[in-house]
Structure formats: C-alpha cells, structure tokens
Amino acid sequence: VLGVNTVGFVAALFGIAAAGCVAVPVNYRVREDELTYLLQDSGAAAVLTQPRYRELAEAAGADLVLDLEEASTPAADADGELHRLRDLDYDAVAGILFTSGTTAAPKGVMLGHAGLAQYVMLGRDAPDGSDAGSSVLAAPLYHVAGITARLNSLYVGRTTYLMPRLEPADWRDLVADELWLELFALGDI
C-alpha cells in the first residue's frame, strides 16, 4: 500500500486482512530502487496506490497496480449483499513494516493479527458507549505508530481526522476550528 493517509488507505489495510493477505504499507517518499527492493523482498503480488504514485509503482516493477481509493470500496454481490471473505487467522501475519534502511537495506518486520489486537485491547479501556472524543492522526499509516494509533481510535470509538501528511500550518488551522482531544504525529510540530 503506497500513499498518504486517507480513508481508502485504512480501508485497504482492513480489506487486505479480510482477504487473508498480508499488508505491506510503504513510505510514500520511497525512491524507485527502494520500492523495487521492497516489492521483491516482500513478495508483494500487487500495489494499491494513489494516482500520483502509480508511475513509480510501475517503474519499480509492480506486476499489478491498483487505484487505492477504488480498490478499497466495499465489494458486493449482484444482490448488493456485502460478505466477509474469510475467517481471520489470529496467528497469521497481518503486515510487514520495513525499517528505514538508513545504515543497511531495509528489513521487513512482521506484525501478527494477535499482537496488534493485544496491543490495542490491553492499551485502552473497552468502549462503553460514551463520547470518546476526537483526534487528529498525522503519523503516517506506513509506520507502526500510525497504524496502532488508528486502531486504538477505532477500538474506543473516537472520531479521527486523517491528515494526509504532517503540515504544521494545516494542523494549526485544524485545531483552531475544533477541540481535538488527541494529536498523534511523528516528528516536530
């Protein structure tokens, strides 16, 4: 999955899990040679991406490139019924996140469904139906911090505004318009 934070990116992560596949979210600032390596190392069968990154994915050798927003639209049968694709294997790998590769080639770190579920459920109180507030997520969804922050917000029922990327001026304007209980970002703001 290659792109900035969008609802389609979140939907794609859940759709990939529902299909019994492994998500490999990738930094949208990746270079072509790095993406080629990540595709080969992960064994990715397809790249879900946004239009601005399509040419990059194709140049890096992706066998199948799909539009992230279109591919993350729920699929229905002829009667309009949505269905679950598979039972989730909690012992299976949910995703592979790659290290930055600053001193050597990036290394894929496998995250399991059970580990992610335990992190979310043990780190937060169970939802009780009360207003869980709202948050701004500026941490990228290719990073474990962004993924777990989004899962935490979903679990407790918190409304989340996804910033495509962290832009301090955009964040300032956003918080001036509404009371946000939580900001989750990486880097300086």
Coordinates of N, CA and C in Angstrom, one line a residue:
V1 N 0.9 -1.2 0.0 CA 0.0 0.0 0.0 C 0.9 1.2 0.0
L2 N 0.8 2.0 -1.0 CA 1.7 3.2 -1.2 C 0.8 4.4 -1.3
G3 N 0.9 5.3 -0.4 CA 0.2 6.6 -0.4 C 0.2 7.3 0.9
V4 N -0.4 8.5 0.9 CA -0.5 9.3 2.1 C -1.8 8.8 2.8
N5 N -2.0 9.3 4.1 CA -3.1 8.9 4.9 C -4.4 9.3 4.2
T6 N -5.3 8.3 4.0 CA -6.6 8.6 3.5 C -7.5 7.5 4.1
V7 N -8.8 7.7 4.0 CA -9.8 6.7 4.4 C -9.6 5.4 3.6
G8 N -9.3 5.6 2.3 CA -9.0 4.4 1.4 C -7.8 3.6 1.9
F9 N -6.8 4.3 2.4 CA -5.6 3.5 3.0 C -6.1 2.7 4.1
V10 N -6.9 3.2 5.1 CA -7.3 2.5 6.2 C -8.2 1.3 5.7
A11 N -9.1 1.6 4.8 CA -10.0 0.5 4.3 C -9.2 -0.6 3.6
A12 N -8.1 -0.2 2.9 CA -7.3 -1.2 2.2 C -6.6 -2.1 3.2
L13 N -6.1 -1.6 4.4 CA -5.5 -2.4 5.4 C -6.5 -3.4 5.9
F14 N -7.7 -3.0 6.2 CA -8.7 -4.0 6.7 C -9.1 -4.9 5.6
G15 N -9.2 -4.5 4.3 CA -9.6 -5.3 3.2 C -8.6 -6.4 2.9
I16 N -7.3 -6.0 3.0 CA -6.2 -7.0 2.8 C -6.3 -8.0 3.9
A17 N -6.5 -7.6 5.1 CA -6.6 -8.6 6.2 C -7.8 -9.5 6.0
A18 N -9.0 -9.0 5.6 CA -10.2 -9.8 5.4 C -10.0 -10.8 4.2
A19 N -9.1 -10.4 3.3 CA -8.9 -11.3 2.2 C -7.8 -12.4 2.5
G20 N -7.3 -12.3 3.8 CA -6.3 -13.3 4.2 C -4.9 -13.0 3.6
C21 N -4.7 -11.8 3.2 CA -3.4 -11.5 2.6 C -2.6 -10.6 3.7
V22 N -1.4 -10.3 3.3 CA -0.5 -9.5 4.2 C -0.3 -8.1 3.6
A23 N -0.5 -7.1 4.4 CA -0.4 -5.7 4.0 C 1.1 -5.3 4.2
V24 N 1.6 -4.6 3.2 CA 3.0 -4.0 3.3 C 2.9 -2.5 3.0
P25 N 2.5 -1.7 4.0 CA 2.5 -0.3 3.8 C 3.9 0.3 3.6
V26 N 4.0 1.2 2.6 CA 5.3 1.7 2.2 C 5.3 3.3 2.3
N27 N 6.4 3.8 2.7 CA 6.6 5.2 2.8 C 6.4 5.9 1.5
Y28 N 5.5 6.9 1.4 CA 5.2 7.5 0.1 C 6.4 8.3 -0.4
R29 N 7.5 8.5 0.3 CA 8.7 9.2 -0.2 C 9.7 8.2 -0.7
V30 N 9.3 7.0 -0.9 CA 10.2 5.9 -1.3 C 10.8 6.2 -2.7
R31 N 12.0 5.9 -3.0 CA 12.6 6.0 -4.3 C 12.3 4.7 -5.1
E32 N 12.5 4.8 -6.4 CA 12.2 3.7 -7.3 C 13.0 2.5 -6.9
D33 N 14.3 2.6 -6.7 CA 15.2 1.5 -6.4 C 14.8 0.9 -5.0
E34 N 14.4 1.7 -4.1 CA 14.0 1.2 -2.8 C 12.7 0.4 -2.9
L35 N 11.7 1.0 -3.7 CA 10.5 0.3 -3.9 C 10.7 -1.1 -4.6
T36 N 11.6 -1.1 -5.6 CA 11.9 -2.3 -6.3 C 12.3 -3.4 -5.3
Y37 N 13.2 -3.0 -4.4 CA 13.7 -3.9 -3.4 C 12.6 -4.3 -2.4
L38 N 11.8 -3.4 -2.0 CA 10.7 -3.8 -1.1 C 9.7 -4.7 -1.7
L39 N 9.4 -4.5 -3.0 CA 8.5 -5.4 -3.7 C 9.1 -6.8 -3.8
Q40 N 10.3 -6.9 -4.1 CA 11.0 -8.2 -4.3 C 11.1 -8.9 -2.9
D41 N 11.5 -8.2 -1.9 CA 11.8 -8.7 -0.6 C 10.5 -9.2 0.0
S42 N 9.4 -8.5 -0.1 CA 8.1 -8.8 0.5 C 7.3 -9.9 -0.3
G43 N 7.6 -10.0 -1.6 CA 6.9 -10.9 -2.5 C 5.5 -10.3 -2.8
A44 N 5.4 -9.0 -2.7 CA 4.1 -8.3 -3.0 C 3.5 -8.7 -4.4
A45 N 2.2 -9.1 -4.4 CA 1.6 -9.5 -5.6 C 0.9 -8.3 -6.3
A46 N 0.7 -7.2 -5.6 CA 0.0 -6.1 -6.2 C 0.4 -4.8 -5.3
V47 N 0.3 -3.7 -5.9 CA 0.5 -2.4 -5.2 C -0.8 -1.6 -5.3
L48 N -1.4 -1.3 -4.2 CA -2.5 -0.4 -4.1 C -1.9 1.0 -3.9
T49 N -2.2 1.9 -4.8 CA -1.6 3.2 -4.7 C -2.5 4.4 -5.1
Q50 N -2.1 5.6 -4.9 CA -2.8 6.8 -5.3 C -2.2 7.2 -6.7
P51 N -3.0 7.9 -7.5 CA -2.6 8.3 -8.8 C -1.2 8.9 -8.9
R52 N -0.8 9.7 -8.0 CA 0.5 10.4 -8.1 C 1.6 9.4 -7.9
Y53 N 1.4 8.2 -7.4 CA 2.5 7.2 -7.2 C 2.4 6.0 -8.2
R54 N 1.4 6.0 -9.0 CA 1.2 4.9 -10.0 C 2.4 4.7 -10.9
E55 N 2.9 5.8 -11.5 CA 4.1 5.6 -12.4 C 5.3 5.1 -11.6
L56 N 5.5 5.5 -10.4 CA 6.6 5.0 -9.6 C 6.4 3.5 -9.3
A57 N 5.2 3.0 -9.0 CA 5.0 1.6 -8.7 C 5.2 0.8 -10.0
E58 N 4.8 1.3 -11.1 CA 5.0 0.6 -12.4 C 6.5 0.5 -12.7
A59 N 7.2 1.6 -12.6 CA 8.7 1.7 -12.9 C 9.5 0.8 -11.9
A60 N 9.0 0.6 -10.7 CA 9.7 -0.3 -9.7 C 9.4 -1.8 -10.0
G61 N 8.5 -2.1 -11.0 CA 8.3 -3.5 -11.4 C 7.1 -4.1 -10.8
A62 N 6.2 -3.4 -10.2 CA 5.0 -4.0 -9.7 C 4.2 -4.7 -10.8
D63 N 3.8 -6.0 -10.6 CA 3.1 -6.7 -11.6 C 1.7 -6.2 -11.8
L64 N 1.0 -5.8 -10.7 CA -0.3 -5.3 -10.7 C -0.4 -4.0 -9.9
V65 N -0.9 -2.9 -10.5 CA -1.0 -1.7 -9.8 C -2.5 -1.3 -9.8
L66 N -3.1 -1.1 -8.6 CA -4.5 -0.8 -8.5 C -4.7 0.6 -7.8
D67 N -5.7 1.3 -8.2 CA -6.0 2.5 -7.5 C -6.5 2.3 -6.1
L68 N -5.8 2.9 -5.2 CA -6.1 2.7 -3.7 C -7.5 3.0 -3.3
E69 N -8.0 4.1 -3.8 CA -9.3 4.5 -3.4 C -10.4 3.7 -4.0
E70 N -10.3 3.3 -5.3 CA -11.2 2.4 -5.9 C -11.2 1.0 -5.4
A71 N -10.0 0.5 -5.2 CA -9.9 -0.9 -4.7 C -10.4 -1.0 -3.2
S72 N -10.5 0.1 -2.5 CA -10.9 0.0 -1.1 C -12.4 0.2 -0.9
T73 N -13.1 0.3 -2.0 CA -14.6 0.4 -2.0 C -15.1 -1.0 -1.7
P74 N -16.1 -1.1 -0.8 CA -16.6 -2.5 -0.4 C -17.1 -3.2 -1.7
A75 N -16.8 -4.5 -1.7 CA -17.3 -5.3 -2.8 C -18.7 -5.9 -2.4
A76 N -19.6 -6.0 -3.3 CA -20.9 -6.6 -3.0 C -21.2 -7.6 -4.2
D77 N -22.1 -8.5 -3.9 CA -22.5 -9.5 -4.9 C -23.6 -8.8 -5.7
A78 N -24.2 -9.5 -6.6 CA -25.2 -9.0 -7.5 C -26.4 -8.5 -6.8
D79 N -26.7 -9.0 -5.6 CA -27.9 -8.6 -4.8 C -27.5 -7.4 -3.9
G80 N -26.3 -6.9 -4.0 CA -25.9 -5.8 -3.1 C -25.5 -6.2 -1.7
E81 N -25.4 -7.5 -1.5 CA -25.0 -8.0 -0.1 C -23.5 -8.0 0.0
L82 N -23.0 -7.4 1.1 CA -21.6 -7.5 1.5 C -21.4 -8.8 2.2
H83 N -20.2 -9.4 2.0 CA -19.9 -10.5 2.8 C -18.5 -10.6 3.3
R84 N -18.3 -11.3 4.4 CA -16.9 -11.5 4.9 C -16.2 -12.5 4.0
L85 N -15.0 -12.2 3.7 CA -14.3 -13.0 2.7 C -13.7 -14.3 3.4
R86 N -13.2 -14.2 4.6 CA -12.5 -15.3 5.3 C -12.6 -15.1 6.8
D87 N -12.5 -16.2 7.5 CA -12.3 -16.1 8.9 C -10.8 -15.7 9.1
L88 N -10.6 -14.8 10.1 CA -9.3 -14.3 10.3 C -8.5 -15.3 11.1
D89 N -7.3 -15.6 10.7 CA -6.4 -16.4 11.4 C -5.5 -15.5 12.3
Y90 N -5.8 -15.5 13.6 CA -5.1 -14.6 14.5 C -3.6 -14.9 14.7
D91 N -3.2 -16.1 14.3 CA -1.8 -16.4 14.4 C -1.0 -16.0 13.1
A92 N -1.7 -15.5 12.1 CA -1.1 -15.2 10.8 C -0.5 -13.8 10.9
V93 N 0.3 -13.5 9.9 CA 1.0 -12.2 9.8 C 0.0 -11.2 9.2
A94 N -0.2 -10.1 9.8 CA -1.1 -9.1 9.3 C -0.4 -8.1 8.4
G95 N 0.8 -7.8 8.7 CA 1.5 -6.9 7.9 C 3.0 -7.0 8.0
I96 N 3.7 -6.4 7.0 CA 5.2 -6.4 7.1 C 5.5 -4.9 7.0
L97 N 6.2 -4.4 8.0 CA 6.6 -3.0 8.0 C 8.1 -3.0 7.8
F98 N 8.6 -2.1 7.0 CA 10.0 -2.1 6.7 C 10.7 -1.0 7.5
T99 N 11.9 -1.3 8.0 CA 12.7 -0.3 8.7 C 13.2 0.7 7.7
S100 N 13.7 1.8 8.2 CA 14.1 2.9 7.3 C 15.2 2.6 6.3
G101 N 16.1 1.6 6.8 CA 17.2 1.3 5.9 C 18.3 2.3 5.8
T102 N 18.5 3.1 6.9 CA 19.4 4.2 6.8 C 20.9 3.7 6.8
T103 N 21.2 2.6 7.5 CA 22.5 2.1 7.5 C 22.7 0.8 6.8
A104 N 21.6 0.2 6.3 CA 21.7 -1.1 5.5 C 20.4 -1.2 4.8
A105 N 20.2 -2.3 4.0 CA 19.0 -2.5 3.3 C 17.8 -2.6 4.4
P106 N 16.7 -2.0 4.0 CA 15.5 -2.1 4.9 C 15.2 -3.6 5.3
K107 N 14.7 -3.8 6.5 CA 14.4 -5.1 6.9 C 12.9 -5.2 7.2
G108 N 12.2 -6.2 6.7 CA 10.8 -6.3 7.0 C 10.5 -6.9 8.4
V109 N 9.7 -6.2 9.1 CA 9.3 -6.7 10.5 C 7.8 -7.1 10.4
M110 N 7.6 -8.4 10.7 CA 6.3 -9.0 10.6 C 5.4 -8.7 11.9
L111 N 4.2 -8.2 11.6 CA 3.3 -7.9 12.7 C 2.1 -8.9 12.6
G112 N 1.8 -9.6 13.7 CA 0.7 -10.6 13.6 C -0.6 -9.9 14.0
H113 N -1.7 -10.6 13.6 CA -3.0 -10.1 14.0 C -3.2 -10.1 15.5
A114 N -2.7 -11.2 16.1 CA -2.9 -11.3 17.6 C -2.1 -10.3 18.3
G115 N -0.9 -10.0 17.9 CA -0.1 -9.0 18.6 C -0.7 -7.6 18.5
L116 N -1.2 -7.3 17.3 CA -1.9 -6.0 17.1 C -3.1 -5.9 18.0
A117 N -3.9 -6.9 18.0 CA -5.2 -6.9 18.8 C -4.9 -6.8 20.3
Q118 N -3.9 -7.5 20.7 CA -3.5 -7.4 22.1 C -3.0 -6.0 22.5
Y119 N -2.2 -5.4 21.6 CA -1.7 -4.1 21.9 C -2.9 -3.1 22.0
V120 N -3.8 -3.2 21.1 CA -4.9 -2.3 21.2 C -5.8 -2.5 22.4
M121 N -6.2 -3.8 22.6 CA -7.2 -4.1 23.6 C -6.6 -4.0 25.0
L122 N -5.3 -4.2 25.2 CA -4.7 -4.1 26.5 C -4.3 -2.6 26.8
G123 N -4.1 -1.8 25.8 CA -3.7 -0.5 26.0 C -4.8 0.6 26.2
R124 N -6.0 0.2 26.0 CA -7.1 1.1 26.2 C -8.3 0.4 26.9
D125 N -9.1 1.3 27.6 CA -10.3 0.7 28.2 C -11.3 0.3 27.1
A126 N -12.1 -0.7 27.4 CA -13.1 -1.1 26.5 C -14.1 0.0 26.2
P127 N -14.6 0.1 25.0 CA -15.6 1.1 24.8 C -16.8 0.9 25.6
D128 N -17.4 2.0 26.1 CA -18.6 1.9 26.9 C -19.8 2.7 26.4
G129 N -19.6 3.2 25.2 CA -20.7 3.9 24.6 C -20.7 5.4 24.8
S130 N -19.8 5.8 25.7 CA -19.7 7.3 26.0 C -18.9 7.9 24.9
D131 N -19.0 9.3 24.8 CA -18.2 10.0 23.8 C -16.8 9.8 24.0
A132 N -16.1 9.3 23.0 CA -14.6 9.0 23.1 C -13.8 10.2 22.6
G133 N -14.5 11.3 22.2 CA -13.8 12.5 21.7 C -13.3 12.3 20.3
S134 N -12.3 13.1 20.0 CA -11.8 13.1 18.6 C -10.3 13.3 18.6
S135 N -9.7 12.9 17.5 CA -8.2 13.0 17.5 C -7.8 13.4 16.0
V136 N -6.6 13.8 15.9 CA -6.0 14.1 14.6 C -4.9 13.1 14.5
L137 N -4.9 12.4 13.4 CA -3.8 11.4 13.1 C -2.9 12.0 12.0
A138 N -1.7 12.4 12.3 CA -0.8 12.9 11.3 C 0.4 11.9 11.1
A139 N 0.5 10.9 12.0 CA 1.5 9.9 11.8 C 1.2 9.1 10.6
P140 N 2.1 8.7 9.8 CA 1.8 8.0 8.5 C 1.4 6.6 8.8
L141 N 0.5 6.1 8.0 CA -0.1 4.8 8.2 C 0.9 3.7 7.7
Y142 N 2.1 4.1 7.1 CA 3.1 3.1 6.8 C 4.0 2.8 8.0
H143 N 3.8 3.5 9.1 CA 4.5 3.4 10.3 C 3.7 2.7 11.4
V144 N 4.4 1.9 12.2 CA 3.6 1.2 13.3 C 2.9 2.1 14.2
A145 N 3.5 3.3 14.5 CA 2.8 4.3 15.3 C 1.5 4.8 14.7
G146 N 1.5 5.0 13.4 CA 0.3 5.5 12.8 C -0.8 4.4 12.7
I147 N -0.4 3.2 12.4 CA -1.3 2.0 12.4 C -1.9 1.8 13.7
T148 N -1.1 1.7 14.8 CA -1.7 1.4 16.1 C -2.5 2.6 16.7
A149 N -2.1 3.8 16.3 CA -2.9 5.0 16.8 C -4.3 4.9 16.1
R150 N -4.4 4.5 14.9 CA -5.7 4.4 14.2 C -6.5 3.3 14.8
L151 N -5.8 2.2 15.0 CA -6.6 1.0 15.6 C -7.1 1.4 17.0
N152 N -6.3 2.1 17.8 CA -6.7 2.5 19.1 C -8.0 3.4 19.0
S153 N -7.9 4.3 18.1 CA -9.1 5.2 18.0 C -10.3 4.5 17.5
L154 N -10.2 3.6 16.6 CA -11.3 2.7 16.2 C -11.9 1.9 17.3
Y155 N -11.0 1.3 18.1 CA -11.4 0.5 19.2 C -12.3 1.2 20.2
V156 N -11.9 2.4 20.6 CA -12.6 3.2 21.6 C -13.7 4.0 21.0
G157 N -13.8 4.1 19.7 CA -14.9 4.8 19.1 C -14.6 6.3 18.9
R158 N -13.4 6.6 18.8 CA -13.0 8.1 18.7 C -13.1 8.5 17.2
T159 N -13.7 9.6 17.0 CA -13.6 10.2 15.7 C -12.2 10.7 15.4
T160 N -11.7 10.3 14.2 CA -10.4 10.6 13.8 C -10.3 11.4 12.5
Y161 N -9.6 12.5 12.5 CA -9.3 13.2 11.3 C -8.0 12.7 10.8
L162 N -7.9 12.2 9.6 CA -6.6 11.8 9.0 C -6.0 12.9 8.2
M163 N -4.8 13.3 8.7 CA -4.1 14.3 7.9 C -3.3 13.5 6.8
P164 N -3.3 13.9 5.6 CA -2.5 13.1 4.6 C -1.1 13.1 4.9
R165 N -0.5 14.2 5.4 CA 0.9 14.2 5.9 C 0.9 15.4 6.9
L166 N 1.9 15.3 7.8 CA 2.0 16.4 8.8 C 2.5 17.7 8.2
E167 N 1.6 18.7 8.2 CA 2.0 20.0 7.8 C 1.6 20.9 8.9
P168 N 2.6 21.5 9.6 CA 2.3 22.4 10.8 C 1.2 23.4 10.6
A169 N 1.2 24.1 9.4 CA 0.2 25.2 9.2 C -1.2 24.6 9.1
D170 N -1.3 23.4 8.4 CA -2.6 22.8 8.3 C -3.1 22.3 9.7
W171 N -2.2 21.8 10.5 CA -2.5 21.3 11.8 C -3.0 22.5 12.7
R172 N -2.3 23.6 12.6 CA -2.7 24.8 13.3 C -4.1 25.2 13.0
D173 N -4.4 25.3 11.7 CA -5.8 25.7 11.2 C -6.8 24.7 11.6
L174 N -6.5 23.4 11.6 CA -7.4 22.4 12.0 C -7.8 22.5 13.5
V175 N -6.8 22.7 14.4 CA -7.1 22.7 15.8 C -7.8 24.0 16.2
A176 N -7.7 25.0 15.3 CA -8.4 26.3 15.6 C -9.9 26.2 15.4
D177 N -10.3 25.2 14.5 CA -11.7 25.0 14.2 C -12.4 24.1 15.1
E178 N -11.8 23.2 15.9 CA -12.5 22.2 16.7 C -11.6 21.8 17.8
L179 N -12.2 21.4 18.9 CA -11.5 20.9 20.1 C -11.1 19.4 19.8
W180 N -9.8 19.2 19.7 CA -9.3 17.8 19.5 C -8.7 17.4 20.8
L181 N -9.0 16.2 21.2 CA -8.5 15.7 22.5 C -7.1 15.0 22.3
E182 N -6.8 14.7 21.1 CA -5.5 14.0 20.9 C -4.9 14.3 19.6
L183 N -3.6 14.5 19.5 CA -2.9 14.6 18.3 C -1.9 13.5 18.3
F184 N -1.8 12.7 17.2 CA -0.8 11.7 17.1 C 0.0 12.0 15.9
A185 N 1.3 12.3 16.1 CA 2.2 12.6 14.9 C 3.6 12.2 15.3
L186 N 4.4 12.0 14.2 CA 5.8 11.7 14.4 C 6.6 13.0 14.0
G187 N 7.6 13.2 14.6 CA 8.5 14.4 14.3 C 8.0 15.6 15.0
D188 N 8.6 16.8 14.6 CA 8.3 18.0 15.3 C 7.1 18.7 14.8
I189 N 6.4 19.4 15.6 CA 5.2 20.2 15.2 C 5.4 21.6 15.7

